[in-house]
Coordinates of C-alpha atoms and ligand atoms in Angstrom, one line a residue:
Chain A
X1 CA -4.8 68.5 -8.7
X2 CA -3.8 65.1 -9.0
X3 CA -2.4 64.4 -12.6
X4 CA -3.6 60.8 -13.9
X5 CA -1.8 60.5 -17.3
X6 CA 1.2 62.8 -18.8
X7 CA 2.2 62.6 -21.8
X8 CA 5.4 64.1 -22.6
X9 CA 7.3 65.7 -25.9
X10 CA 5.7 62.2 -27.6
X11 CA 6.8 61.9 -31.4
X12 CA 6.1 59.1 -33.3
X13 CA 7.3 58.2 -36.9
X14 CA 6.0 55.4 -39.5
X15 CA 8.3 54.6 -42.5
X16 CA 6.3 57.2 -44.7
X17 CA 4.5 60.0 -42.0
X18 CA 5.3 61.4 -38.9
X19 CA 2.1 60.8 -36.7
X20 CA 3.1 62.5 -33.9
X21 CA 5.2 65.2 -33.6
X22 CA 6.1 66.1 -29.8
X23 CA 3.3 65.7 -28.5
X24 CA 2.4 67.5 -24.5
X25 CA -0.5 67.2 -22.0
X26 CA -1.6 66.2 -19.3
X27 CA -5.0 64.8 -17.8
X28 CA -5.7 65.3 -14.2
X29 CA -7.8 63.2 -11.8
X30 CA -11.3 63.3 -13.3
X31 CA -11.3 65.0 -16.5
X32 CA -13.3 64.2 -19.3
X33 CA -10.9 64.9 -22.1
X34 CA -12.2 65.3 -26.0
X35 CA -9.3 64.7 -28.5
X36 CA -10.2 65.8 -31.2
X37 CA -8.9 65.9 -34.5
X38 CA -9.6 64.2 -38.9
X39 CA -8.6 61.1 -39.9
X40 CA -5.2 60.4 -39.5
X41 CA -4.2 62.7 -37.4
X42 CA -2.5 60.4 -35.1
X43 CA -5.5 59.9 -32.1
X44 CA -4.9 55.8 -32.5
X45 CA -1.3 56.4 -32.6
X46 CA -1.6 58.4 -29.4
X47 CA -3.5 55.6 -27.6
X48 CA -1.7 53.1 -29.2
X49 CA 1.5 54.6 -27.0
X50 CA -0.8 54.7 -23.9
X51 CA -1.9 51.6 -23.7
X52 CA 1.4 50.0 -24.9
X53 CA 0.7 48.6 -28.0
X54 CA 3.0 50.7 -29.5
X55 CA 6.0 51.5 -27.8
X56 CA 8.6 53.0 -30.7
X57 CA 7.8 56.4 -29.8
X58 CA 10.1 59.2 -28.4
X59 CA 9.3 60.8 -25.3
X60 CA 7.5 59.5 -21.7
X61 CA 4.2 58.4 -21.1
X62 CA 3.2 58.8 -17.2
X63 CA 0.1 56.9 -15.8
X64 CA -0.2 58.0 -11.9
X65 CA 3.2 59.1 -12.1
X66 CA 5.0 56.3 -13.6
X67 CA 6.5 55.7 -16.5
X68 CA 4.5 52.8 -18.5
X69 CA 7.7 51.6 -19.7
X70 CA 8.8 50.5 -16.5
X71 CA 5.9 48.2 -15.3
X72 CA 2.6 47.6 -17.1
X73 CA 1.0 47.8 -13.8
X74 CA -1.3 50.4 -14.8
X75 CA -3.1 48.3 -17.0
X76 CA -5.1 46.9 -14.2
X77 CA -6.5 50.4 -13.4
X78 CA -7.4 51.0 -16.9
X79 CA -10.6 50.5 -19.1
X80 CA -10.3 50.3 -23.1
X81 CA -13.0 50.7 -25.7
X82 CA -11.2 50.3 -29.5
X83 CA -12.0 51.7 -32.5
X84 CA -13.8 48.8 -33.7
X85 CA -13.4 45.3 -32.2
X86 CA -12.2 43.3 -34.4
X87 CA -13.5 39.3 -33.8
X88 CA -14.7 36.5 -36.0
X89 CA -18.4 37.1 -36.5
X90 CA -19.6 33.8 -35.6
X91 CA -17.0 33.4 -32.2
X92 CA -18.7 31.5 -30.1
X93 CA -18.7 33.8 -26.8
X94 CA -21.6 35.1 -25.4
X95 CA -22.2 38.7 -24.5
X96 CA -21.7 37.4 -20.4
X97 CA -18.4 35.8 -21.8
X98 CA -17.1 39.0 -23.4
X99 CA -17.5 40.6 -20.4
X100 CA -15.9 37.9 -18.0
X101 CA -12.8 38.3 -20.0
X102 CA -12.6 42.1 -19.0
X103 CA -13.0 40.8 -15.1
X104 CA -9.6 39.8 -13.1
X105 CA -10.5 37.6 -10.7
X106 CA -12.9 35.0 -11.0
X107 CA -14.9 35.6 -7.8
X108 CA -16.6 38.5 -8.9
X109 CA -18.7 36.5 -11.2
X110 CA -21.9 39.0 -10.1
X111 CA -19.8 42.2 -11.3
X112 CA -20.9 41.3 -14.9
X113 CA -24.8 41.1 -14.2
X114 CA -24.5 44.6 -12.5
X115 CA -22.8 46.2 -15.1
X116 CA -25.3 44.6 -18.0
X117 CA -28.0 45.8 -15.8
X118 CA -26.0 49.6 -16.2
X119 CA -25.8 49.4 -19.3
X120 CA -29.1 47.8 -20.6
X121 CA -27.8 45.2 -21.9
X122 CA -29.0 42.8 -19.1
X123 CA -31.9 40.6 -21.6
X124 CA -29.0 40.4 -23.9
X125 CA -26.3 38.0 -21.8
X126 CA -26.7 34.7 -23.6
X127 CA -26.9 36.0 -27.2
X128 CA -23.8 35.5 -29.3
X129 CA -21.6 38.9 -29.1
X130 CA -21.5 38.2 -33.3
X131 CA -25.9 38.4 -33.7
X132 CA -25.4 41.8 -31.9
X133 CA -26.3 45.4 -32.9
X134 CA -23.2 47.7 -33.6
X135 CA -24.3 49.7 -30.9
X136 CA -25.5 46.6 -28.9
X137 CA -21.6 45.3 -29.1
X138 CA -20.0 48.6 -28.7
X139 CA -22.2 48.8 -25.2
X140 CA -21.3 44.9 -24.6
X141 CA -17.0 46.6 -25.0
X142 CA -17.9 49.1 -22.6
X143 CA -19.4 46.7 -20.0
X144 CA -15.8 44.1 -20.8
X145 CA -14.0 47.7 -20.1
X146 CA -15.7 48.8 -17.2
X147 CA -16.4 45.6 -15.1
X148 CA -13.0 45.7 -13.5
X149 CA -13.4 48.7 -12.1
X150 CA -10.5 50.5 -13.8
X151 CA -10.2 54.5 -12.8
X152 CA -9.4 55.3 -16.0
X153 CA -11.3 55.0 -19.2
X154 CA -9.8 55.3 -22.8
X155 CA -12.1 55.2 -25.5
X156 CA -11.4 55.4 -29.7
X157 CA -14.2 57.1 -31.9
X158 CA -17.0 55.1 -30.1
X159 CA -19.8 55.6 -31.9
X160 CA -18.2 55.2 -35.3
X161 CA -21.3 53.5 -37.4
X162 CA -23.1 53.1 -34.5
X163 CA -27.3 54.8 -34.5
X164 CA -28.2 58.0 -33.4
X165 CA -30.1 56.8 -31.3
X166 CA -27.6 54.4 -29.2
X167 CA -25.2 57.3 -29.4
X168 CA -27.5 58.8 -27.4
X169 CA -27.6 56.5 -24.5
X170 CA -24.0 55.9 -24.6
X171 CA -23.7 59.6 -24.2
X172 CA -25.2 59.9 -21.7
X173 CA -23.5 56.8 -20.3
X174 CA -20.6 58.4 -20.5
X175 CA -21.4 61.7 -18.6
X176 CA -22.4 59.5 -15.7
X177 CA -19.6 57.5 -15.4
X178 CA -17.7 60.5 -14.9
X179 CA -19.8 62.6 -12.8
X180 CA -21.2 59.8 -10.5
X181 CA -18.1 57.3 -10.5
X182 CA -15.7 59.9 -11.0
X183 CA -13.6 57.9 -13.5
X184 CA -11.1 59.6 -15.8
X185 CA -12.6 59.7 -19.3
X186 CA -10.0 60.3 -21.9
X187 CA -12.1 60.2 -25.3
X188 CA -11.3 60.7 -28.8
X189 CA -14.1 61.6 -31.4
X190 CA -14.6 64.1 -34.5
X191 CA -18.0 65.2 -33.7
X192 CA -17.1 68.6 -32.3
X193 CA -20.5 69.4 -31.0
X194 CA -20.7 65.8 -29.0
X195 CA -17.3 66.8 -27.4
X196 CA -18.9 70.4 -26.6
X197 CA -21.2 69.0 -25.0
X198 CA -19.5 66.5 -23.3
X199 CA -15.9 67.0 -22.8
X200 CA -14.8 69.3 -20.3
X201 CA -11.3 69.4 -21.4
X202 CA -9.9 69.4 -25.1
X203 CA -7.0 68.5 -27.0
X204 CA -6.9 69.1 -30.6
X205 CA -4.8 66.9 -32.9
X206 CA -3.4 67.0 -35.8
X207 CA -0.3 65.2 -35.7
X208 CA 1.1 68.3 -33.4
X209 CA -1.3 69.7 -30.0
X210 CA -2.6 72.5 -32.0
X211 CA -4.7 73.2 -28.6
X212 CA -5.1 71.6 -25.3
X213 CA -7.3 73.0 -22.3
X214 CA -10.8 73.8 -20.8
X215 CA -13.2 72.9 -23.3
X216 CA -15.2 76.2 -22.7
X217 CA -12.0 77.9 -23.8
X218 CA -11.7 76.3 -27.1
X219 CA -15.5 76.6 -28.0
X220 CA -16.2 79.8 -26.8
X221 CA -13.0 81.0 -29.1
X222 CA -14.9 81.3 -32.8
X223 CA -11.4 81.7 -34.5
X224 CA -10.1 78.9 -33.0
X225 CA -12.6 76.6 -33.6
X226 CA -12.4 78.2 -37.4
X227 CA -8.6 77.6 -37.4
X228 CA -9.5 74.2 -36.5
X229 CA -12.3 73.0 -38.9
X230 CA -9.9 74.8 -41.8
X231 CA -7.0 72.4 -40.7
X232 CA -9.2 69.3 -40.4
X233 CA -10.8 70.2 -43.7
X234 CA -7.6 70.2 -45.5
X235 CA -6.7 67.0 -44.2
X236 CA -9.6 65.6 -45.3
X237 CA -9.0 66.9 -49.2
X238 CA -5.7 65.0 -48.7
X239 CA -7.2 62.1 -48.0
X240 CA -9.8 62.0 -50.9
Chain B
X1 CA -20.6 -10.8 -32.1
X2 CA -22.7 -7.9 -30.4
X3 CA -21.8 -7.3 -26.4
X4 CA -19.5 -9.6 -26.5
X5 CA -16.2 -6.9 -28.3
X6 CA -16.5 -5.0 -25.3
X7 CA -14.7 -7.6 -22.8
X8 CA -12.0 -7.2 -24.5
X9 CA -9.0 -5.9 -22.9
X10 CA -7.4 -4.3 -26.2
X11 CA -11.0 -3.0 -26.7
X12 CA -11.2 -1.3 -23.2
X13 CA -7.5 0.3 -23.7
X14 CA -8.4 1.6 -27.5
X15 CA -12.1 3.1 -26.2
X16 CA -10.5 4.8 -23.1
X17 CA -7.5 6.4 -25.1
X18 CA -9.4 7.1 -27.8
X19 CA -12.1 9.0 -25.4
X20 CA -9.5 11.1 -23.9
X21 CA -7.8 11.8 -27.4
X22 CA -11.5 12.9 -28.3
X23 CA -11.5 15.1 -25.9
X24 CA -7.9 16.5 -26.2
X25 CA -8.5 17.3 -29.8
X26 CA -11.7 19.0 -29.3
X27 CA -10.8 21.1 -26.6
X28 CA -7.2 22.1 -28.3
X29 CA -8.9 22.3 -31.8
X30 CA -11.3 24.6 -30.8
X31 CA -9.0 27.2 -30.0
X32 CA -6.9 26.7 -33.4
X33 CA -10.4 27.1 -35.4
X34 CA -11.4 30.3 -33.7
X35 CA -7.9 31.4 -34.4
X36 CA -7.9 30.6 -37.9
X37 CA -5.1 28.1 -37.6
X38 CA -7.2 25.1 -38.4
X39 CA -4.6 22.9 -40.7
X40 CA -1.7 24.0 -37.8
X41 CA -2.4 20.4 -36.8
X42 CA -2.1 19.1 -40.0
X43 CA 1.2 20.6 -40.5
X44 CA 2.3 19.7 -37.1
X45 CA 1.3 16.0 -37.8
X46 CA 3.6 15.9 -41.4
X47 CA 6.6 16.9 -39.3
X48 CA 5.9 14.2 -36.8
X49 CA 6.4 11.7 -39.5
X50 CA 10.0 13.5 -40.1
X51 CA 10.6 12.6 -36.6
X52 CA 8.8 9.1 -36.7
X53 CA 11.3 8.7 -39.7
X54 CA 14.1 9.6 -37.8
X55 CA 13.4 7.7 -34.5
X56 CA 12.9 4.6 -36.8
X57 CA 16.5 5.0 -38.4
X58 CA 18.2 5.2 -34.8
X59 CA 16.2 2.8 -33.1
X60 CA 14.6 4.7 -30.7
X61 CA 11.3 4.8 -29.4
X62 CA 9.5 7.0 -32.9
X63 CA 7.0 8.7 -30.9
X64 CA 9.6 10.0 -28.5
X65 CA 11.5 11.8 -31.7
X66 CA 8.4 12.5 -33.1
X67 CA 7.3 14.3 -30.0
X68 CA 10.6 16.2 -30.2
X69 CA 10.6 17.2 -34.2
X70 CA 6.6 18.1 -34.0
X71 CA 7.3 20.4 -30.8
X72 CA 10.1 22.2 -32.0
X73 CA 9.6 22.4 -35.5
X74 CA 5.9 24.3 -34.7
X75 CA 7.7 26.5 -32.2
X76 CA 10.8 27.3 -34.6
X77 CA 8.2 27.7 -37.7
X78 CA 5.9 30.3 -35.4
X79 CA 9.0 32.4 -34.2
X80 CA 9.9 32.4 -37.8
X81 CA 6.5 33.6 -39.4
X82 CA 5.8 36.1 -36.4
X83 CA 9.8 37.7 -36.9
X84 CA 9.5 37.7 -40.8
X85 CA 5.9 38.6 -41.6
X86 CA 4.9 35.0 -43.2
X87 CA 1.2 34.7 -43.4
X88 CA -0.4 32.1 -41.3
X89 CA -1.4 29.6 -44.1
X90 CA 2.2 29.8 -45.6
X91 CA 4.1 29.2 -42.9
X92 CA 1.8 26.1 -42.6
X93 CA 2.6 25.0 -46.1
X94 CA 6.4 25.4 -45.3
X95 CA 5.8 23.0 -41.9
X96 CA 3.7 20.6 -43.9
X97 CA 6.0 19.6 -47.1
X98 CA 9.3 20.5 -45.0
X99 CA 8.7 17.7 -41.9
X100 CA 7.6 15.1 -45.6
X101 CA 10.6 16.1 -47.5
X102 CA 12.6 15.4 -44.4
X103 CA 10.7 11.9 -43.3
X104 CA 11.0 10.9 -47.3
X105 CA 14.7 11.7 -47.1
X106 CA 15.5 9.8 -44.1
X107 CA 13.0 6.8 -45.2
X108 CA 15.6 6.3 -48.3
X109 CA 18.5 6.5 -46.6
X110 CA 17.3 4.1 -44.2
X111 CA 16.8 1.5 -46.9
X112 CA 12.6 2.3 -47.7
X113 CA 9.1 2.0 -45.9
X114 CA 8.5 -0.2 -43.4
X115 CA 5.4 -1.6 -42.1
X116 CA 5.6 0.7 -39.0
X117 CA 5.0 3.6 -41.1
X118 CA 1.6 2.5 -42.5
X119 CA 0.4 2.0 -38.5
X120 CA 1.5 5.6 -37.9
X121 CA 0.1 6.9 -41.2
X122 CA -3.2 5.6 -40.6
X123 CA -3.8 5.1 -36.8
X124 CA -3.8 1.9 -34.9
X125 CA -5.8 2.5 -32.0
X126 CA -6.7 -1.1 -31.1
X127 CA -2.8 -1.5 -31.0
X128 CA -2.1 0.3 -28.2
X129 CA -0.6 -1.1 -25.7
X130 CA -0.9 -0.5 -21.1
X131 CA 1.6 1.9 -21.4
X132 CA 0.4 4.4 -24.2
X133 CA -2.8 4.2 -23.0
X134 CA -1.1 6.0 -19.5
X135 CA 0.7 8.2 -21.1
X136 CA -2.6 9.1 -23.2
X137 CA -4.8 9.2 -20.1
X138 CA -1.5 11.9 -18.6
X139 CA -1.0 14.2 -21.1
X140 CA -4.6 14.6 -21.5
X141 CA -4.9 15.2 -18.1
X142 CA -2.2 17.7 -18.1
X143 CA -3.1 19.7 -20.8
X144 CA -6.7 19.7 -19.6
X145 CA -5.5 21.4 -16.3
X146 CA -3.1 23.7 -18.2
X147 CA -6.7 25.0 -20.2
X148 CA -8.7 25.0 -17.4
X149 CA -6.1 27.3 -15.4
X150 CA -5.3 29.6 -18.0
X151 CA -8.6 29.7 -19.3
X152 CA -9.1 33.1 -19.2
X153 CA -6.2 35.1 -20.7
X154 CA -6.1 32.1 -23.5
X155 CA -9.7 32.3 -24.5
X156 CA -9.3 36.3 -24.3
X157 CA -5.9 36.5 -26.4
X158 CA -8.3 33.9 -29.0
X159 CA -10.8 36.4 -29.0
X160 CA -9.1 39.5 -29.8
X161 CA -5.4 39.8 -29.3
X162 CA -5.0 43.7 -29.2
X163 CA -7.4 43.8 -26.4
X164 CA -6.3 40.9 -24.7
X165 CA -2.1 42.5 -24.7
X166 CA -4.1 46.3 -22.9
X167 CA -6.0 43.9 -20.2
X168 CA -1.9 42.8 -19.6
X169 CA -2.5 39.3 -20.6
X170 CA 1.0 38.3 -21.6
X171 CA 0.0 36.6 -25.4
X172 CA 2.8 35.8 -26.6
X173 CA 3.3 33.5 -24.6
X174 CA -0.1 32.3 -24.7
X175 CA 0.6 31.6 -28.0
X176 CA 3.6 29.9 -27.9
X177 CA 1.8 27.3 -25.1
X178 CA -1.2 26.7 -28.1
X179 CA 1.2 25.5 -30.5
X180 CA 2.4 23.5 -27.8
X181 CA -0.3 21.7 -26.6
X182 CA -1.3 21.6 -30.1
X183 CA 2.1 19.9 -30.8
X184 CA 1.7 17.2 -27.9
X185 CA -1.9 16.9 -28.9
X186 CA -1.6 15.7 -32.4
X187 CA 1.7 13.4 -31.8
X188 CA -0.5 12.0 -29.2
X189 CA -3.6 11.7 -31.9
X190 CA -1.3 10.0 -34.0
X191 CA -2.3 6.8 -32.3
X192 CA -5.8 6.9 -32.8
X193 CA -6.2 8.6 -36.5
X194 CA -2.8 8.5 -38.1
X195 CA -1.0 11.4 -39.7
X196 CA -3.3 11.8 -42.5
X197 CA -6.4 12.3 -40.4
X198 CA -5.6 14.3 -37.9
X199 CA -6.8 17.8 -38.9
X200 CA -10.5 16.2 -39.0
X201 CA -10.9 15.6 -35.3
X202 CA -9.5 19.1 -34.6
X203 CA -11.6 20.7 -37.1
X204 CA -15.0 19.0 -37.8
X205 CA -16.5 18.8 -34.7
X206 CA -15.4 22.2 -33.8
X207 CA -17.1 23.8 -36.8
X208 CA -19.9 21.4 -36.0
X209 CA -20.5 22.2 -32.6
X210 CA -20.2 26.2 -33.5
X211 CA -23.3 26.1 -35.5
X212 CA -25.2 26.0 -32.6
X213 CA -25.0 29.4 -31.2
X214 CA -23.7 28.7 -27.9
X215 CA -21.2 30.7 -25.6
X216 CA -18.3 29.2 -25.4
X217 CA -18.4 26.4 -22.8
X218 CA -21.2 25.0 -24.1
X219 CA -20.0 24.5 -27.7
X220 CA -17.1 23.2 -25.9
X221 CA -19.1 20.4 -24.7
X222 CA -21.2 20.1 -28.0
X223 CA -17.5 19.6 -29.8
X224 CA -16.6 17.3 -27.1
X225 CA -19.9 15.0 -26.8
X226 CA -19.3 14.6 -30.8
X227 CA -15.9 14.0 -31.1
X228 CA -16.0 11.4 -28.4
X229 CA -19.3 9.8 -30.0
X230 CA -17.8 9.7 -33.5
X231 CA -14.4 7.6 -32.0
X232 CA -16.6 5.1 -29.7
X233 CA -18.8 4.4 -32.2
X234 CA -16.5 4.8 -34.8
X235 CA -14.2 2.3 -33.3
X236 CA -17.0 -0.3 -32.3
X237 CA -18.1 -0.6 -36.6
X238 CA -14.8 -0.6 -37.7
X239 CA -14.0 -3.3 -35.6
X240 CA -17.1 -5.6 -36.1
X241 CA -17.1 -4.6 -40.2
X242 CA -13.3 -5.1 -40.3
X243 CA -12.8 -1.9 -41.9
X244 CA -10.2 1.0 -40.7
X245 CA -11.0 2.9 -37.4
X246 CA -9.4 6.1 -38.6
X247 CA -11.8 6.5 -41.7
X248 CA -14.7 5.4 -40.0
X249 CA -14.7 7.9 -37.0
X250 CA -13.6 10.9 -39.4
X251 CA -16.4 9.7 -41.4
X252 CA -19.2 9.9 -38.8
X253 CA -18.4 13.1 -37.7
X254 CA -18.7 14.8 -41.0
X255 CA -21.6 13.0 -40.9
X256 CA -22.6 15.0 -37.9
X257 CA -21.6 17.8 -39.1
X258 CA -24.0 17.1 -42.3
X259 CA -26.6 16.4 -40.1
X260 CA -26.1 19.4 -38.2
X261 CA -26.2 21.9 -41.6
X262 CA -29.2 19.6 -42.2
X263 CA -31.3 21.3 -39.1
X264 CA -29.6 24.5 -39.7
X265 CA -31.0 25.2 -43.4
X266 CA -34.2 23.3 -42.4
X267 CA -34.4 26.1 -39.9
X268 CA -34.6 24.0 -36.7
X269 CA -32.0 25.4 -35.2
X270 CA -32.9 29.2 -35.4
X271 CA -31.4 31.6 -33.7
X272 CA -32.7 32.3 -29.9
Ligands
LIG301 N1 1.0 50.8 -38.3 C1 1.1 51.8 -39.1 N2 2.1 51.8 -40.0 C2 2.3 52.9 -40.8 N3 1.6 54.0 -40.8 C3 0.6 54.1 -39.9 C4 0.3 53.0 -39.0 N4 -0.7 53.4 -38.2 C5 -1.1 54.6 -38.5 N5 -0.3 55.1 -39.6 C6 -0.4 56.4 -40.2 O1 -0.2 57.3 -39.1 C7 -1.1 58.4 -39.3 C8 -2.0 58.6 -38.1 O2 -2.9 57.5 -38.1 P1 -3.9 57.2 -36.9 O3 -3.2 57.3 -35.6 O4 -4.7 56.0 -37.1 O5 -4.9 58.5 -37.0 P2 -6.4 58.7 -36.4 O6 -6.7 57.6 -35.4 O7 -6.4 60.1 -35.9 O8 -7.3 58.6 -37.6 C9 -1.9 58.2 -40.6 O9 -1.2 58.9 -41.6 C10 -1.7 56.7 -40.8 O10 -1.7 56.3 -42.1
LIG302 MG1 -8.2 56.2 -35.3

């Protein structure tokens, strides 16, 4: 199989926590991948290092076999979807704006009404990105991150304070971008049952790869899933 | 009176700088608004007096040194806040008083004000002569083409700069060309509206022309039709009332910007 990302022995240390600790995997060629794993338990970090944004870690990062460090070439092939956009609520941009800005080359203006259309989000082009649903916007970052074309898709806890019922569509968004387009999905979330559902590869975080592999192998495994919800629950005392 | 103020030849050089500086600030302001850097002008305008100060006390030319203090002085005061974690409206405090201090200083040792220093407090637009109205009309030009090139990555690194570095738009650099342009900008301003002033045209019709819920080219062109009616028609009344150009345009557009709150709260302008 062709390997898409690889991440290798990746530890990552902020003046007070370690928030990676050597971390391994790789994703082939069109996986969904789940990461899963509580708050803080370094799943921004981790993307942070794979897109660049961060790039005071130990360790190699490999998109199609290169090192990022070495040319940021990748980027081009390579959709992103943040946590939460952050922008000034009255920015004056348009939802067709937004998504221009995700596009390379001007000429393929009629890329954008295409993917609004995918994404039902056509009758909302000329409304201001700021007058927007949460789930409206989040569907508005997935059009800026898919309108280039990119083979690979890297999305942050979605669907955080987003409606059931646009979690839904995105869902199922999601499944046929990778099915029908065959693009790499790597995906980080901690709604177990969402990634069970959708994921067919896993990689549970907490600070170190406590598991990474088929996702019917991880569900299917009662006691690790239990080892799992224990570790995440104790991290989540910690934190309250 | 009436038709007749717009035969003249100073009138003619004053309206068409003063149209191209309307534009220039719009356009450049916008950008500093949306990225909450809206007195960056302001600060970039009291260090151009240091340098007006100091071309005055060596006889040269004091736009030329004020071009030089304003430039670097915003480009040394950025590097300095990004390396040492100083908030955006501090380091603008820092620019402001230090680029004073340093005009004041030099202003004693040179022996105290003289009258130039009033014209480039306060703007003398219907001073200006053949040759600053060419170099008006070129670096307007210039920095018009620079925007319209790098439209893209610089509206994108406005909009969110995280997302803007991951789509390999290179933004620090982007940045360093706003202050720039913002730098060459304002000097350039100086002419029309005087240090004092100059935040208002970047500013108020920007915020003006964003309260009408438009994507982004069109509020460009909102900003830009107002800014360019508040100088015109500023200039015209301040010449036939005898009263200062730089008060009266800043003064129309807030009063478009009052007038554009005014349909806003009456709900005439409601939201699509
Ligand atoms: N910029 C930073 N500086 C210092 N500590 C950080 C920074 N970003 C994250 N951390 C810490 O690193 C750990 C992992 O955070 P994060 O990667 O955001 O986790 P997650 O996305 O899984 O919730 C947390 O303990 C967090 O407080
Ligand atoms: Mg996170």
């Amino acid at each position: 199989m062709l390997k898409a990302v690889e991440i290798n022995n990746i530890t990552v240390k902020y003046p007070d926590v370690k928030a990676l600790d050597n971390v391994s995997f790789v994703v082939n060629k069109g996986d969904f991948l789940g990461i899963i794993g509580p708050n803080g338990a370094g799943k921004s970090t981790l993307f942070d290092c794979m897109l660049g944004l961060n790039t005071k870690y130990k360790g190699t990062i490999k998109f199609f076999d290169q090192n990022i460090k070495k040319s940021k070439n990748y980027l081009k092939k390579l959709g992103y979807v943040p946590q939460k956009p952050i922008f000034e609520k009255n920015f004056p941009v348009t939802v067709t704006d937004v998504v221009r800005m995700g596009l390379k080359k001007e000429s393929d203006e009629n890329k954008i009404d295409e993917i609004l259309q995918q994404l039902w989000i056509h009758e909302l082009r000329d409304r201001r990105i700021g007058e927007l649903s949460g789930g409206q916007q989040q569907r508005v970052f997935i059009a800026k991150a898919l309108v280039n074309n990119p083979k690979i898709l890297i999305l942050d806890e979605p669907v955080t304070g987003i409606d059931q019922q646009s979690i839904d569509l995105f869902y199922s968004i999601l499944r046929e971008l990778n099915s029908k387009q065959k693009i790499t999905i790597i995906w980080s979330s901690h709604d177990l049952d969402a990634v069970n559902q959708l994921a067919n590869h896993v990689a549970c975080l907490n600070r170190t790869l406590f598991f990474h592999g088929e996702s019917e192998k991880f569900f299917s495994d009662d006691k690790l899933v239990k080892q799992y919800s224990e570790a995440s629950m104790q991290e989540h005392m910690h934190h309250h | 009176m009436s038709l007749e103020i717009l035969t003249f030849s100073f009138m003619h050089r004053a309206l068409i700088s003063g149209i191209a500086i309307a534009i220039l600030c719009s356009v450049v302001g916008l950008f500093l608004v949306l990225r909450r850097y809206s007195l960056f002008g302001d600060a970039i305008a009291h260090s151009s007096f240091g340098g007006i100060a100091l071309g005055l006390l060596a006889g040269v030319y004091p736009l030329w040194t004020a071009y030089g203090v304003s430039i670097a002085s915003a480009l040394i005061i950025t590097k300095i806040k990004d390396r040492y974690n100083i908030s955006g409206d501090a380091s603008i405090a820092v620019l402001l008083s230090s680029g004073i201090a340093v005009g004041l200083v030099i202003i004693g040792l040179s022996g105290g004000f003289t009258i130039d220093i009033f014209s480039f407090l306060f703007g003398s637009i219907l001073l200006v002569s053949v040759d600053d109205t060419i170099l008006i009309l070129a670096l307007t030009g210039v920095i018009l083409i620079v925007i319209l090139i790098l439209f893209r990555p610089i509206l994108y690194s406005t909009f969110n700069e995280e997302q803007a570095k991951v789509s390999g738009v290179p933004v620090e650099k982007i940045n360093y060309l706003i202050i720039f342009m913002a730098g060459i900008t304002v000097v350039t301003s100086i002419q029309l509206v005087g240090v004092l002033l100059i935040s208002a045209l970047f500013v108020i019709p920007n915020v003006t022309a964003i309260m009408y819920g438009k994507g982004f080219k069109q509020t460009a062109i909102i900003s830009m039709s107002f800014s360019i009616f508040s100088v015109v028609i500023g200039i015209l009344i301040s010449y036939i009332f005898d009263i200062t150009p730089a008060g009266t345009i800043v003064l129309i557009s807030i009063g478009l910007l009052a007038g554009t709150m005014g349909i806003k709260s009456s709900g005439l302008l409601s939201k699509n």
